[in-house]
XYZ file of C-alpha atoms in Angstrom:
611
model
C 0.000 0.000 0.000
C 0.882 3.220 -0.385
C -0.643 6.708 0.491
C -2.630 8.688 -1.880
C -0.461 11.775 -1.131
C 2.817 13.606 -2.388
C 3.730 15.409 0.796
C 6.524 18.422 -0.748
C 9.769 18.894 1.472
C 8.637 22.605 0.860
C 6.465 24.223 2.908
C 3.470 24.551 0.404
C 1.691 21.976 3.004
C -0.261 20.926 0.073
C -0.306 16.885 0.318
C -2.077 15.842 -3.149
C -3.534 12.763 -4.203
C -1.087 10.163 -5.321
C -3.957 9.098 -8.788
C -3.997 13.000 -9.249
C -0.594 12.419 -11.290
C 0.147 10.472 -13.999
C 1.081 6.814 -12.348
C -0.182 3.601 -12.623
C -3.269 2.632 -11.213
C -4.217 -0.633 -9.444
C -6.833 -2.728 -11.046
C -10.016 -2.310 -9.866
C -9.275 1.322 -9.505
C -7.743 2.763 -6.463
C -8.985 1.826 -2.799
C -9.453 3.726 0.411
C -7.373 2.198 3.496
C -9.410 2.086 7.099
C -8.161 4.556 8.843
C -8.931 6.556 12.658
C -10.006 10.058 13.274
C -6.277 11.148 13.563
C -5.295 9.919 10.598
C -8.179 11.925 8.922
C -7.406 15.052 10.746
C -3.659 14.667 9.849
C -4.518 14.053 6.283
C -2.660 10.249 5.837
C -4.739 9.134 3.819
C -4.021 5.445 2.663
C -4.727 3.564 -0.332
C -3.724 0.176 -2.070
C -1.005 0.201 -5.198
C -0.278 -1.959 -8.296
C 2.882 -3.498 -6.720
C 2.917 -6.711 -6.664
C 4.922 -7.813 -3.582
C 5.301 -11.857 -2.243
C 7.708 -12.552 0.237
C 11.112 -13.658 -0.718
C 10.125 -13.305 -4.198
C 12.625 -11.412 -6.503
C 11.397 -8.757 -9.282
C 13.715 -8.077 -11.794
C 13.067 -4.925 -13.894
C 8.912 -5.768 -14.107
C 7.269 -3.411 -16.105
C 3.883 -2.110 -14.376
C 2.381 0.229 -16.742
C 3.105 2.488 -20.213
C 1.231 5.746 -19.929
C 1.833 8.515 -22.576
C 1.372 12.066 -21.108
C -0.896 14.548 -22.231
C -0.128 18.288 -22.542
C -1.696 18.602 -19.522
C -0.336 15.883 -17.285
C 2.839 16.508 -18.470
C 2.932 20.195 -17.071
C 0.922 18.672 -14.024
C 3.987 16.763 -13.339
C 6.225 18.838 -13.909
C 4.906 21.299 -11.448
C 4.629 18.729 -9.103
C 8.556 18.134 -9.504
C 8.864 21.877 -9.271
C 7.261 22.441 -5.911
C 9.704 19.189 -4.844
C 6.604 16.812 -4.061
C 7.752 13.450 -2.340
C 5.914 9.818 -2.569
C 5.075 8.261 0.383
C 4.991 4.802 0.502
C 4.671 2.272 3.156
C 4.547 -1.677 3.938
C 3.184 -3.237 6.711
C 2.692 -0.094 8.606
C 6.509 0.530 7.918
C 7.019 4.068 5.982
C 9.619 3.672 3.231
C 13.015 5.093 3.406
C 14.702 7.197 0.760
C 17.689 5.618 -1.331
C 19.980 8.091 -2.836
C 23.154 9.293 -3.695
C 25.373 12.427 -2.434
C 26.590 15.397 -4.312
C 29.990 12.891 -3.587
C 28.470 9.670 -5.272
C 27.805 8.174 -1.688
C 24.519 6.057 -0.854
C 22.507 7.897 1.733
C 19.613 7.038 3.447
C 16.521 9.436 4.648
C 14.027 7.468 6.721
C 11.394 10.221 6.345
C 9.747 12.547 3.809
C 9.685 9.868 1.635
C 11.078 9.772 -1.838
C 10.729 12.641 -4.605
C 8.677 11.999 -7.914
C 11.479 13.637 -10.217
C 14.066 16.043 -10.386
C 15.136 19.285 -12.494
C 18.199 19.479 -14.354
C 20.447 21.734 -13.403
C 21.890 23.132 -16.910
C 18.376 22.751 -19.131
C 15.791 23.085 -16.800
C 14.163 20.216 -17.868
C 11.896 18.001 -15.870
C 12.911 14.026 -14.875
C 10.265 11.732 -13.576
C 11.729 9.303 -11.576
C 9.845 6.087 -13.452
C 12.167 3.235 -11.675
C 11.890 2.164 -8.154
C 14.191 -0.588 -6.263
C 12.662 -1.876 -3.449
C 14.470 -3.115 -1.268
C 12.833 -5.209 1.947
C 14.033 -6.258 4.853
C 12.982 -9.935 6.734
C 13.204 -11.313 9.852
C 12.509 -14.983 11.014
C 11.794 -15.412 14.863
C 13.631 -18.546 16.392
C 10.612 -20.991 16.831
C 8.605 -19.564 15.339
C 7.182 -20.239 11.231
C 6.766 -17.596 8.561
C 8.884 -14.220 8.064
C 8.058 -10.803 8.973
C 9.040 -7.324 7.022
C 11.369 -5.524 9.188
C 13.102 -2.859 6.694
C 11.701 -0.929 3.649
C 13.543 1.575 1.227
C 13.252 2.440 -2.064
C 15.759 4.048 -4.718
C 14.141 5.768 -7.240
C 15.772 6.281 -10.934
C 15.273 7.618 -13.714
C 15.205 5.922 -17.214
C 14.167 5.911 -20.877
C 12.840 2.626 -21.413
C 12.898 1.740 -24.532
C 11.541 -2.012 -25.618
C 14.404 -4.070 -27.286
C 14.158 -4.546 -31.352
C 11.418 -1.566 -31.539
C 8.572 -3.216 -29.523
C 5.716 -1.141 -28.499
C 3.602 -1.856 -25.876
C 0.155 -1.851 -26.476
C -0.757 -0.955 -22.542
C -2.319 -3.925 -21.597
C -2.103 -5.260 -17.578
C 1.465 -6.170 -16.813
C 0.796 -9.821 -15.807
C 3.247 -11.775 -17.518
C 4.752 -9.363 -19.661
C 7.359 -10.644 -20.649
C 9.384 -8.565 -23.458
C 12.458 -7.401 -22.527
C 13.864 -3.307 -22.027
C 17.065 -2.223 -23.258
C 18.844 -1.851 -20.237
C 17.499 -4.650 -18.151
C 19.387 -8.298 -17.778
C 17.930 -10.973 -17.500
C 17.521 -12.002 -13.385
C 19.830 -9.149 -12.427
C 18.987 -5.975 -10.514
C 18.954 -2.815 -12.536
C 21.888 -0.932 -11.463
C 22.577 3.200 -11.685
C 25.675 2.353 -14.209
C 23.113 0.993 -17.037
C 21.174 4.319 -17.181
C 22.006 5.800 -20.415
C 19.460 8.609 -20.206
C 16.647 9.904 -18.106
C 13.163 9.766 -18.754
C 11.931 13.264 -20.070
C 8.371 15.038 -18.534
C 7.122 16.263 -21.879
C 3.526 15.840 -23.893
C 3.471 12.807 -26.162
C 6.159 11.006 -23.975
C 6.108 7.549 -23.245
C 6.443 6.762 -19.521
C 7.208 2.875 -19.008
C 6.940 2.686 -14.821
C 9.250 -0.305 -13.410
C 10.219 -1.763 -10.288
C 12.890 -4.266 -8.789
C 12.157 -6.190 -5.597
C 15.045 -6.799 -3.593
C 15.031 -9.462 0.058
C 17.708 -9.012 2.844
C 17.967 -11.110 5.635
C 18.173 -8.472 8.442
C 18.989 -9.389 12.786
C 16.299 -6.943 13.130
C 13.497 -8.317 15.052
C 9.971 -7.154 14.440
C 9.153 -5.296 17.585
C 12.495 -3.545 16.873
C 11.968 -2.633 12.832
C 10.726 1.166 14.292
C 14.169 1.843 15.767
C 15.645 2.565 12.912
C 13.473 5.447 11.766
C 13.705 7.144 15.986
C 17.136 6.570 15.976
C 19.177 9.396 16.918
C 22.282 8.127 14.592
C 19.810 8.431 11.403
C 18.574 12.009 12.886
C 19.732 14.474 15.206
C 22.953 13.144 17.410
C 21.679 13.108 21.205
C 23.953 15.974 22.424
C 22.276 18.087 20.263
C 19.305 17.408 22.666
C 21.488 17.077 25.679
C 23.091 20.578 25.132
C 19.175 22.029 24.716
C 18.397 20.516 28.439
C 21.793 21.530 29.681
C 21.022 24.964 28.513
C 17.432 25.014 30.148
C 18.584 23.758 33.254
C 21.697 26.107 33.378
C 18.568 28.824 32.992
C 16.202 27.548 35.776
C 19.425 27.601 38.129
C 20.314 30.656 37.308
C 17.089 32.100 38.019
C 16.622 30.219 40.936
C 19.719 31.437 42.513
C 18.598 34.480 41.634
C 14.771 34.441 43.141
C 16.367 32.926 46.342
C 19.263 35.393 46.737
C 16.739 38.528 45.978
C 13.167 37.331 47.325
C 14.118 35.384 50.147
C 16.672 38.136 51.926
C 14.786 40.993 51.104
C 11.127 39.246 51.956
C 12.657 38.253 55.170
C 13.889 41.910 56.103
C 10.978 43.483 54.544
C 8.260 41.037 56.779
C 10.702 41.572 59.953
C 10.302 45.355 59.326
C 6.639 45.772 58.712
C 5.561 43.548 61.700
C 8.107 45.432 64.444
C 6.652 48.734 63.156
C 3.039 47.184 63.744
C 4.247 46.124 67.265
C 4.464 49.786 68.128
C 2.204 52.501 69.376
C 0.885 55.322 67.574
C 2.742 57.925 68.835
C 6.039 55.378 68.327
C 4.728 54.527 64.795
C 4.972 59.006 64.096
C 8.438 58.786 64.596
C 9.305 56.432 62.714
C 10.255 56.742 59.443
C 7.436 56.916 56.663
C 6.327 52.963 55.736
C 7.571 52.071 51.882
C 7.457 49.065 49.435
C 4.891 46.290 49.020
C 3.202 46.623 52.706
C 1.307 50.129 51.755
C -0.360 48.575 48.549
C -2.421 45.740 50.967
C -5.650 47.472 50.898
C -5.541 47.101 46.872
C -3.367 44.030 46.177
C -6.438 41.994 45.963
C -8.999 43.819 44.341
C -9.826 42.313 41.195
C -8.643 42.954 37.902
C -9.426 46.522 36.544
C -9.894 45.499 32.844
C -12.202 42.530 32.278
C -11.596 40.580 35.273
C -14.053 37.772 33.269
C -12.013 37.476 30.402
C -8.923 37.009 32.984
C -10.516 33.924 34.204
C -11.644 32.598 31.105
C -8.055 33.311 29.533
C -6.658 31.575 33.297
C -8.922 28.484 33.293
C -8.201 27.770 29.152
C -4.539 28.027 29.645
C -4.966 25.793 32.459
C -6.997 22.891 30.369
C -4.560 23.088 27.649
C -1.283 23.316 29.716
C -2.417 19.611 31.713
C -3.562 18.711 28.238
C 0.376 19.145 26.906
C 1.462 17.509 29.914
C -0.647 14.347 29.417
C -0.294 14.275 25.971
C 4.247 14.615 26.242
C 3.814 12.258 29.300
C 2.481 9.212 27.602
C 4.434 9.850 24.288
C 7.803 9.800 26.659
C 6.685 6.427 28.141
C 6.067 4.880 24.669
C 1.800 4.830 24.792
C 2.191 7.363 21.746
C 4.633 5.658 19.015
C 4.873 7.499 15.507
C 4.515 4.175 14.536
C 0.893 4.070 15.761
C -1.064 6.642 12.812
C -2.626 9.074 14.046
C -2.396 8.330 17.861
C -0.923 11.726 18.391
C -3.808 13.442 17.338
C -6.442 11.795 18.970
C -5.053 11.532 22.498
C -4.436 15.098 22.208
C -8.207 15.240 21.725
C -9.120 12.997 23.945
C -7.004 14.481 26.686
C -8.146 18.145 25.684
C -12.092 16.950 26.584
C -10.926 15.474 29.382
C -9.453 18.246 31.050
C -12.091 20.611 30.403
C -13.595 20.188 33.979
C -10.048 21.437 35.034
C -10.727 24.749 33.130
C -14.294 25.196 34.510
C -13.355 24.856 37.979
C -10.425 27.415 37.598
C -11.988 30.106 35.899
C -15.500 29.617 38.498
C -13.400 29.683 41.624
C -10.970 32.923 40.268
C -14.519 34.618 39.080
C -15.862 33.801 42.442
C -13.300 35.559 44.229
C -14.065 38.688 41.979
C -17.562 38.678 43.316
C -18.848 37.949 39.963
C -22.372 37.847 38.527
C -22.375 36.280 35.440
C -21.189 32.658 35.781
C -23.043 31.369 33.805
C -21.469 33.386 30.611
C -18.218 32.464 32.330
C -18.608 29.327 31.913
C -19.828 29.394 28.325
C -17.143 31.075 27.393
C -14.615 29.440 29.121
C -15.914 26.226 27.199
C -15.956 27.654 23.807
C -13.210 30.571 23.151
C -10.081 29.551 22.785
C -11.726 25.763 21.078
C -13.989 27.611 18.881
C -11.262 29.783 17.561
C -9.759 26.670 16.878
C -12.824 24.891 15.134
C -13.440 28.163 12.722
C -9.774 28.394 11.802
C -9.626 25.131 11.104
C -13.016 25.083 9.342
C -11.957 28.071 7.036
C -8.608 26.180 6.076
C -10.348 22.564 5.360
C -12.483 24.830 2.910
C -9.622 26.302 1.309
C -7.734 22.964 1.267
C -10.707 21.243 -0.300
C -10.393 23.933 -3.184
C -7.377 22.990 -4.181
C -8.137 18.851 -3.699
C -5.687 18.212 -1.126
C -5.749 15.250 0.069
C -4.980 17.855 3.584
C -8.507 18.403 3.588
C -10.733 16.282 6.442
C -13.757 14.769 5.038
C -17.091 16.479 6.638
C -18.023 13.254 8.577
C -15.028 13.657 10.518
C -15.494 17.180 11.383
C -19.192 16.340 12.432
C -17.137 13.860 14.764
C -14.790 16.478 16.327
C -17.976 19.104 16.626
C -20.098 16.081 18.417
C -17.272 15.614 20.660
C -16.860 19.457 21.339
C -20.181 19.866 22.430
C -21.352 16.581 23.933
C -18.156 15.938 26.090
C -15.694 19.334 26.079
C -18.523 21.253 27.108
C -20.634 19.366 29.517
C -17.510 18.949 31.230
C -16.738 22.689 31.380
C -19.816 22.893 33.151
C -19.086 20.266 35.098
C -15.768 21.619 36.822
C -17.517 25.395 37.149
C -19.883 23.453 39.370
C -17.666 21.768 41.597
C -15.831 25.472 41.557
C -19.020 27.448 42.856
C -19.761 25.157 45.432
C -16.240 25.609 47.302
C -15.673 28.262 49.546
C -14.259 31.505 47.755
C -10.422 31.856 47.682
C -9.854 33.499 50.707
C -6.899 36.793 50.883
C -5.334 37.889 53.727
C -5.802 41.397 53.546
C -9.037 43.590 53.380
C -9.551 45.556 50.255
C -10.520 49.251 50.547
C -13.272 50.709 49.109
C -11.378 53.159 47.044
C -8.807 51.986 44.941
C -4.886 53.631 45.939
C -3.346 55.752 43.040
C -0.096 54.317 41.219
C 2.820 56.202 41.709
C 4.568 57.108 37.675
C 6.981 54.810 37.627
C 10.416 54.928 36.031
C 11.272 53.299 32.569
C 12.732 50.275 33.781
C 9.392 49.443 36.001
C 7.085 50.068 33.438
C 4.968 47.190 32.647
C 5.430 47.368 29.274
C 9.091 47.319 29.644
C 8.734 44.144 32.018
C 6.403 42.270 29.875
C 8.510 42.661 26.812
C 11.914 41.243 28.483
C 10.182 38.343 30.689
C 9.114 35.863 28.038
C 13.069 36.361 26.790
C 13.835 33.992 29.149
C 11.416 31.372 29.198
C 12.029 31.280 25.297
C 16.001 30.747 25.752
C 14.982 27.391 28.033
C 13.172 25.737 25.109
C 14.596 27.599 21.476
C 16.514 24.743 20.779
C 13.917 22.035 21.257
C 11.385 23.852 19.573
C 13.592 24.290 16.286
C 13.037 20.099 16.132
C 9.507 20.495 16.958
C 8.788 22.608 14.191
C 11.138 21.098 11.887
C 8.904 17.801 12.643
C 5.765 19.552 12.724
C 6.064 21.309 9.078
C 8.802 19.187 7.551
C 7.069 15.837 7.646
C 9.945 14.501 9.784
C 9.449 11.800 12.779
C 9.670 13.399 16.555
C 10.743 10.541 18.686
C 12.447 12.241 21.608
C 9.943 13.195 23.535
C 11.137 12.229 27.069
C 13.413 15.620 26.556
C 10.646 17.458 25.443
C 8.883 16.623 28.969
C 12.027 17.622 30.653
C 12.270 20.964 28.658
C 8.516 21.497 29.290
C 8.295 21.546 33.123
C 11.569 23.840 32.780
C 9.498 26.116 30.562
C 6.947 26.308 33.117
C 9.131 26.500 35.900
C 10.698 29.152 34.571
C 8.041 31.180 33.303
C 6.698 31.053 37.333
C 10.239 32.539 38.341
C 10.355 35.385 36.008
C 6.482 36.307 36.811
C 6.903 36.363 40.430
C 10.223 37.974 40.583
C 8.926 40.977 38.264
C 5.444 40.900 40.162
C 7.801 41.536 43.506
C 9.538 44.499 41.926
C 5.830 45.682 40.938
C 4.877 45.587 44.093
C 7.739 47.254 45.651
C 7.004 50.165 43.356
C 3.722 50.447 44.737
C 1.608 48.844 41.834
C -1.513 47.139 42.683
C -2.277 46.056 39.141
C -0.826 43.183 39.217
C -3.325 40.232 37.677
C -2.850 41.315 34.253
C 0.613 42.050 34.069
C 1.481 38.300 35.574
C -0.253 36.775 32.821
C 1.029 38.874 30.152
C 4.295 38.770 31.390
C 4.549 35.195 31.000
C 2.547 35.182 28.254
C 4.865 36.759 26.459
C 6.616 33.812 25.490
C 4.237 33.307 22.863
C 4.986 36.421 21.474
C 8.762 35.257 21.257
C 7.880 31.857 19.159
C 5.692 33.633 16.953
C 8.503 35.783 15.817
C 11.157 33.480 16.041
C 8.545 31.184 13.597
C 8.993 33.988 11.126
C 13.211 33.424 11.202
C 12.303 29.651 10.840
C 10.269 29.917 7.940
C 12.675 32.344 6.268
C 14.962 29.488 6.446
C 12.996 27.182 4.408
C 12.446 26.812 0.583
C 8.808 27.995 0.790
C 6.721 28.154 -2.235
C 5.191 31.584 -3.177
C 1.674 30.249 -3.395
C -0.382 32.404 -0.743
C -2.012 29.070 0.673
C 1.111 28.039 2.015
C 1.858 31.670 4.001
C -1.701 31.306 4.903
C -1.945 27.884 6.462
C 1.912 27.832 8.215
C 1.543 31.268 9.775
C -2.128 31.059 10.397
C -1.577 27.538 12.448
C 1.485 29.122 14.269
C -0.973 31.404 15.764
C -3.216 29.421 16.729
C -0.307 27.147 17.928
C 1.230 30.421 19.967
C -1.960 31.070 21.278
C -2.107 28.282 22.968
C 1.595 28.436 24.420
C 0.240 32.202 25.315
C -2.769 30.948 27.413
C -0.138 28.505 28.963
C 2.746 30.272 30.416
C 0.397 32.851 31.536
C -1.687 31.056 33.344
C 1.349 29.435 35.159
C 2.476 33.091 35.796
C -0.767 34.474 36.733
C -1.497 31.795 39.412
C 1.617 31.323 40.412
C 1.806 35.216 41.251
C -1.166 34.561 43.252
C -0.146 32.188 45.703
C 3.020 34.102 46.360
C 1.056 37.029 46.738
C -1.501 35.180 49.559
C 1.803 33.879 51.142
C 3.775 37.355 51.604
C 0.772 39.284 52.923
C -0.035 36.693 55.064
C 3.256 36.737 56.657
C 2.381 40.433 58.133
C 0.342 42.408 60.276
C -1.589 44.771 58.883
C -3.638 46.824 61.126
């Protein structure tokens, strides 16, 4: 089998269907694989080829199929070799590996991406198809045990001019038994690179004769084992490239503990020793002392609720929260092994499955913070908080399936499958939303230490540096230098078609991302404080927030980087998914900064006595 798509290296992210282009059909006419919802939504879509594969049975130079291009599937193709589309191809559940040789003449091997349909020539321009495959499988026999199982599966694609021996022309007939011999094919011998004597031309009225070998290896590879291959890090990225990306976020987090302890700690501990001798004194005592400074005089206002749409705050709070356990589930069970690229589509659903399932965690957070604000409306909380952030998720995707559709990508989910998502959206997702805001009501509300005064205290002008602008642009700097370099694979797996397999490091750099982005927030909320700035709720969340910001621009330098396509789908569906994809990081980190700020908040005022 193979899958009805040509996924280009480029970043077009236009995956067409495999029939679409001028190959050989199977007979009977192509069929649709069974697939699961992630599949669908990831757009693998599988069907069944004319190959004609027995175990431990040798082709040698079979023809499959004559087909003589139009004028219009000859510029088709070549377009399609243009953009730099790829075949994918797979056996047994076993995606085939790309054969080819170096700028150096050495054989290399790419065990993703696939193989490319053709190539360009460098001097003419011209277009190649490539319309000879070796395949080349792997077997394995277990001790014991009868029969053989596929363990390995590349193919080297070529380029040739077939031409029949003594003038023969093929009438196009089924392949079966076809027997007449090619000029550079011998007899019960591989076809080798060194026969080629010249390359099959894309061009109307041309004659494409499509052949394969069929190469069997013995391999020590056992079955349950045929996977490492493609996750290894020698075939990939070498582990201290990893290593050095958790060195460096570790070597961050220490640094900014160190930092948190030696400021926070020694001045919290003079500052609380201060403020609760001068509240041991008398009136007349208290005159002559000095005039009371810092964080202490702002505990009449520190807890008054946010200024600016305190229900959007815990909407914005309780979806980061939902999606934030979501990513941990989902990075959790992919570092254990539940989550195997070699398991379609798995990826995709659990991350559905956990998103629904966490949605009680984002009711009951955004209820109990909107219960503490003395809020009305719950009930619209809780709508909302079950529908923003996933709705602006459903319509984006929505508008892109449409577009995708247009152009017959095989990208594009069928509308079953998005009557599936929508039916799990509002029978699950939501009811659970509502579910957690219920539980949330019904606890006591979050109780603060201090009283808050009718009339809200004025905020001093503060000086450049403790501007909150000037705070929230440098604090997501440093959450982004944890995780840069693991997020360069991430995306390079994400739009490049490439396997992620390490994804026990991208737990590790995760919790340092969030650990992190909890330092920065409550070290710059201090300093806030100290300044006498009561407005504090917002400015925690955007401060960690601004990570997102930081991703979304560095996603610009990454796609600079790339050989995109100029087609306007392909800036529209990259950068419009990388917002969507920093939103979500942006609803994250700041709602680890924005509660995190709050219990350090409760736990300093607590420490005091305020009269």
């Amino acid at each position: 089998r193979c899958p009805s798509n040509h996924q280009s290296i480029q970043t077009n992210q236009l995956p067409k269907d495999y029939y679409r282009l001028p190959f050989c059909r199977p007979t009977g006419g192509p069929k649709m694989a069974s697939e699961n919802l992630g599949e669908f939504l990831t757009g693998n879509k599988i069907q069944n080829s004319p190959y004609s594969i027995n175990m431990l049975r040798e082709v040698y130079c079979q023809v499959l199929c004559q087909v003589t291009l139009t004028k219009v599937e000859a510029h088709t193709l070549g377009t399609h070799i243009k953009y730099g589309y790829h075949n994918n191809w797979i056996i047994d559940n076993l995606p085939g590996a790309s054969v080819g040789l170096t700028g150096s003449g050495q054989q290399q091997t790419h065990y993703a991406g696939g193989f490319p349909i053709g190539f360009i020539a460098q001097d003419t321009k011209e277009y190649f198809v490539y319309n000879h495959v070796n395949i080349m499988l792997e077997y394995h026999n277990p001790e014991g045990k009868e029969g053989h199982r596929v363990v390995g599966f590349a193919v080297e694609p070529m380029s040739i001019a077939h031409r029949f021996s003594g003038g023969f022309a093929w009438d196009g007939e089924s392949s079966e038994g076809f027997t007449k011999p090619l000029e550079v094919c011998v007899a019960n011998q591989h076809l080798d690179r060194g026969n080629i004597l010249s390359f099959q031309r894309v061009a109307p009225d041309e004659n494409i004769i499509y052949t394969y070998d069929l190469t069997w290896k013995y391999s020590e590879t056992a079955w349950a084992s045929r996977w490492d291959v493609y996750l290894s890090e020698d075939h990939m990225v070498p582990a201290q490239v990893h290593w050095y990306s958790i060195t460096n976020s570790i070597l961050v987090v220490l640094f900014l503990s160190l930092l948190v302890v030696s400021i926070l700690v020694r001045n919290l501990r003079r500052d609380i020793a201060g403020y609760n001798a001068m509240s041991a004194l008398t009136d007349e005592e208290k005159e002559e002392e000095a005039e009371e400074s810092g964080w202490k005089l702002v505990h009449a206002d520190v807890f008054r609720p946010p200024s600016h749409s305190p229900m959007m705050f815990c909407i914005m709070v309780g979806s980061g929260s939902q999606i934030g356990l979501c990513a941990f589930f989902t990075v959790m069970f992919s570092a254990v092994g539940f989550l195997s690229p070699a398991r379609r589509g798995s990826l995709m659903t659990a991350t559905l499955v956990f998103y629904m399932l966490c949605g009680s965690l984002a009711g009951y957070v955004s209820s109990r913070l909107y219960k503490s604000f003395r809020g009305r409306q719950w009930q619209l909380c809780t709508l909302l908080t079950a529908t923003s952030f996933p709705g602006l998720c459903f319509l984006t995707f929505i508008f892109f399936n449409t577009i995708l559709a247009f152009f017959r990508s095989t990208a594009s989910v069928p509308f079953l499958d998005l009557v599936i998502v929508a039916a799990m959206w509002c029978c699950i997702s939501i009811p659970l939303v509502f579910l957690g805001a219920y539980f949330g009501y019904k606890e006591e509300s979050i109780s603060y230490p201090t009283v808050t005064s009718t009339i809200a205290r004025a905020v001093p002008e503060p000086t450049f540096f403790m501007k909150p602008i000037v705070g929230i642009s440098l604090a997501g700097m440093v959450p982004f230098a944890a995780a840069y370099v693991e997020l360069f694979f991430i995306m390079t797996s994400l739009w490049m078609d490439q396997f992620y397999y390490v994804f026990g490091f991208t737990l590790v750099v995760y919790i340092i991302l969030l650990i992190t982005c909890a330092e920065v927030t409550v070290l710059l909320c201090y300093y806030q404080l100290c300044a006498e700035n009561h407005r504090w709720w917002w400015f925690a969340f955007f401060s960690s927030g601004s990570t997102a910001a930081y991703t979304f621009i560095y996603s610009f330098f990454w796609f600079r980087s790339l050989e995109a396509s100029k087609m306007l789908i392909t800036y529209m569906l990259y950068f419009g998914y990388m917002f969507l994809i920093c939103t979500g990081i942006f609803l994250v980190t700041g709602s680890v900064g924005a509660l995190m700020s709050l219990w350090f908040i409760r736990k300093i005022f607590g420490t005091i006595k305020v009269d």
